[in-house]
Structure formats: structure tokens, C-alpha cells
XYZ file of C-alpha atoms in Angstrom:
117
model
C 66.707 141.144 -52.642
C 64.618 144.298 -52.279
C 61.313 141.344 -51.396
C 63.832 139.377 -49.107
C 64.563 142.217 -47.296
C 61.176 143.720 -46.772
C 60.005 140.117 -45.580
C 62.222 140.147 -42.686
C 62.022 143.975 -41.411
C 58.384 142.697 -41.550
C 58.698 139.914 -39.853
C 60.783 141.535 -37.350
C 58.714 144.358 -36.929
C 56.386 141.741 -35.022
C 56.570 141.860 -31.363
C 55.713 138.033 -31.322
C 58.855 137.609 -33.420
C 61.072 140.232 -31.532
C 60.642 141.435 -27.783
C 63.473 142.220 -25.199
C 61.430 139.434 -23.175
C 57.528 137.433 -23.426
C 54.917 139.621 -23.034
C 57.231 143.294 -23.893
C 56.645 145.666 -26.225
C 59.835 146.625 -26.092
C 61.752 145.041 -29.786
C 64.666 142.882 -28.938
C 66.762 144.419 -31.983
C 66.327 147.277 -34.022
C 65.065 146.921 -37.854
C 67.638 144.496 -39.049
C 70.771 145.168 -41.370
C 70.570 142.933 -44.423
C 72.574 141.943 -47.493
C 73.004 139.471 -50.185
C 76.018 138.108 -51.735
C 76.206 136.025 -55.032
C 77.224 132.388 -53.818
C 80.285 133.063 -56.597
C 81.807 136.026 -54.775
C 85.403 135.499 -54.993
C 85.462 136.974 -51.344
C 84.243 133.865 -49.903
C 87.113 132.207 -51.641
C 89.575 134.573 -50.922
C 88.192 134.465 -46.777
C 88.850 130.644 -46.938
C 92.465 130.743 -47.806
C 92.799 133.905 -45.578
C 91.379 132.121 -42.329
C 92.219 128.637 -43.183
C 89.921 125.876 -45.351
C 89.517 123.463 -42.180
C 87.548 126.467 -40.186
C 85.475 127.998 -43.200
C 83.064 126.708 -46.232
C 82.340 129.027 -49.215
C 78.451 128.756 -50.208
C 78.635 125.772 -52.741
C 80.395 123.814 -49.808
C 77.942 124.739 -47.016
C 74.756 123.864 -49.553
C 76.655 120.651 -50.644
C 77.311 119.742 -47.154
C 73.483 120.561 -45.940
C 72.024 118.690 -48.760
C 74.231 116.382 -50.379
C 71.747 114.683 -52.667
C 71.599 117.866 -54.826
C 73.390 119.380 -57.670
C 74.346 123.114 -57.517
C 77.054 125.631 -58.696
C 78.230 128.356 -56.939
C 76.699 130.367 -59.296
C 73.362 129.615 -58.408
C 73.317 130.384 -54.903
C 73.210 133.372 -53.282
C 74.290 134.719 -49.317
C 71.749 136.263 -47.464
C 73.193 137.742 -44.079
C 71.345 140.151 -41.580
C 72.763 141.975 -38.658
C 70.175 142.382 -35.510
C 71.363 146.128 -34.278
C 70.737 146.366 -30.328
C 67.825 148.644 -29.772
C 68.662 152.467 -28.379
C 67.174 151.024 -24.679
C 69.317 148.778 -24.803
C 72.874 150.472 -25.355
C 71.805 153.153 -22.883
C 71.149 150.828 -20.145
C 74.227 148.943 -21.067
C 76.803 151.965 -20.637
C 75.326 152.618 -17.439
C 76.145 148.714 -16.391
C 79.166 147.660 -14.372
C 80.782 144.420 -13.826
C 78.047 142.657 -15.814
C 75.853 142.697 -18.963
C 72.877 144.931 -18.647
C 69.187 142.989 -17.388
C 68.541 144.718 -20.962
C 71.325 143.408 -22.683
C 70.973 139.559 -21.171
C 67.071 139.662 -22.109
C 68.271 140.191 -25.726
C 70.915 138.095 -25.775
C 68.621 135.135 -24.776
C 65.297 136.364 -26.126
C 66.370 138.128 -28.893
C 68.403 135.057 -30.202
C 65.725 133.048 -30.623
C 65.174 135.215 -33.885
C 67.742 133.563 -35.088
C 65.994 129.821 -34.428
């Protein structure tokens, strides 16, 4: 994980890969949050039963569904999930907005998502 990791805060360190908007210095997101979870983890199980089977997919379905040709077991795959924190800027100029998302806010919202293209 510890390479997976350090391959996105990398990448996301990058203000090519993360701006608030083209051309800013200013980072969309702070260094991202990230985890991995063994494709096995009964917790994906126990989420589909809890939320409903026709909403969720645990990790062997989602691979199986993406690339039905191939054979896999749960047990081979693994969860990778990040979190993109909102930078500092941007939480300060949100509290000070009213009626509508921060400029700041917006600009990460539709910048910053491309990150996740």
C-alpha cells in the first residue's frame, strides 16, 4: 500500500494534476486520505445486505462486471479508496459564503473533480 499511497500524494502534489482552477497555484484538495481494503472484507458483504444487493456490488462483483472475460476471487483483489480533503482556502472562504457555494468551493468542485477522471 505504503508505494500506492506515495504514488498518488505524488501525483497530487502536482499542480498540473490538482489546482483550484487552470493556471493556479493554489491545490484543488489537500494531500489525499487513502486506504486499502482486501477485496474479501466481510464489510463489503455485510454493506450489501445492509443497503440492499440491487444498489451495491462487493469487489469480486464490480471486477466481474468491468471485465467479464476474467477469472478472479475475492481474495485476490484489493479496495483502494482516497478521500480529496478541501484545502484550508477553501473552507475559510466557504464559511464566509451565503446563499451559495463559495467561487472557491465551485472551482474545486469542477476542477478539482477532474482528479478523479
Amino acid at each position: 500500500m505504503c508505494q500506492i499511497s506515495e504514488h498518488i500524494v505524488s501525483w497530487m502534489a502536482d499542480p498540473a494534476n490538482n489546482a483550484l482552477e487552470p493556471g493556479s497555484d493554489l491545490p484543488a484538495f489537500d494531500q489525499p486520505l487513502v486506504g486499502v481494503a482486501a477485496g474479501e472484507d466481510a464489510l463489503f458483504t455485510f454493506i450489501k445486505n445492509d443497503i440492499g444487493p440491487e444498489f451495491y456490488w462487493t469487489p469480486e462483483e464490480a471486477f466481474k462486471a468491468a471485465f467479464p472475460a476474467e477469472t478472479v476471487r475475492a481474495d485476490e483483489l484489493s479496495v483502494i479508496a482516497w478521500i480529496l480533503p478541501q484545502t484550508l482556502h477553501t473552507r475559510l472562504a466557504h464559511r464566509k459564503s451565503v446563499g451559495l457555494p463559495s467561487p472557491e468551493w465551485s472551482k474545486a468542485r469542477h476542477y478539482g473533480e477532474k482528479v478523479n477522471e
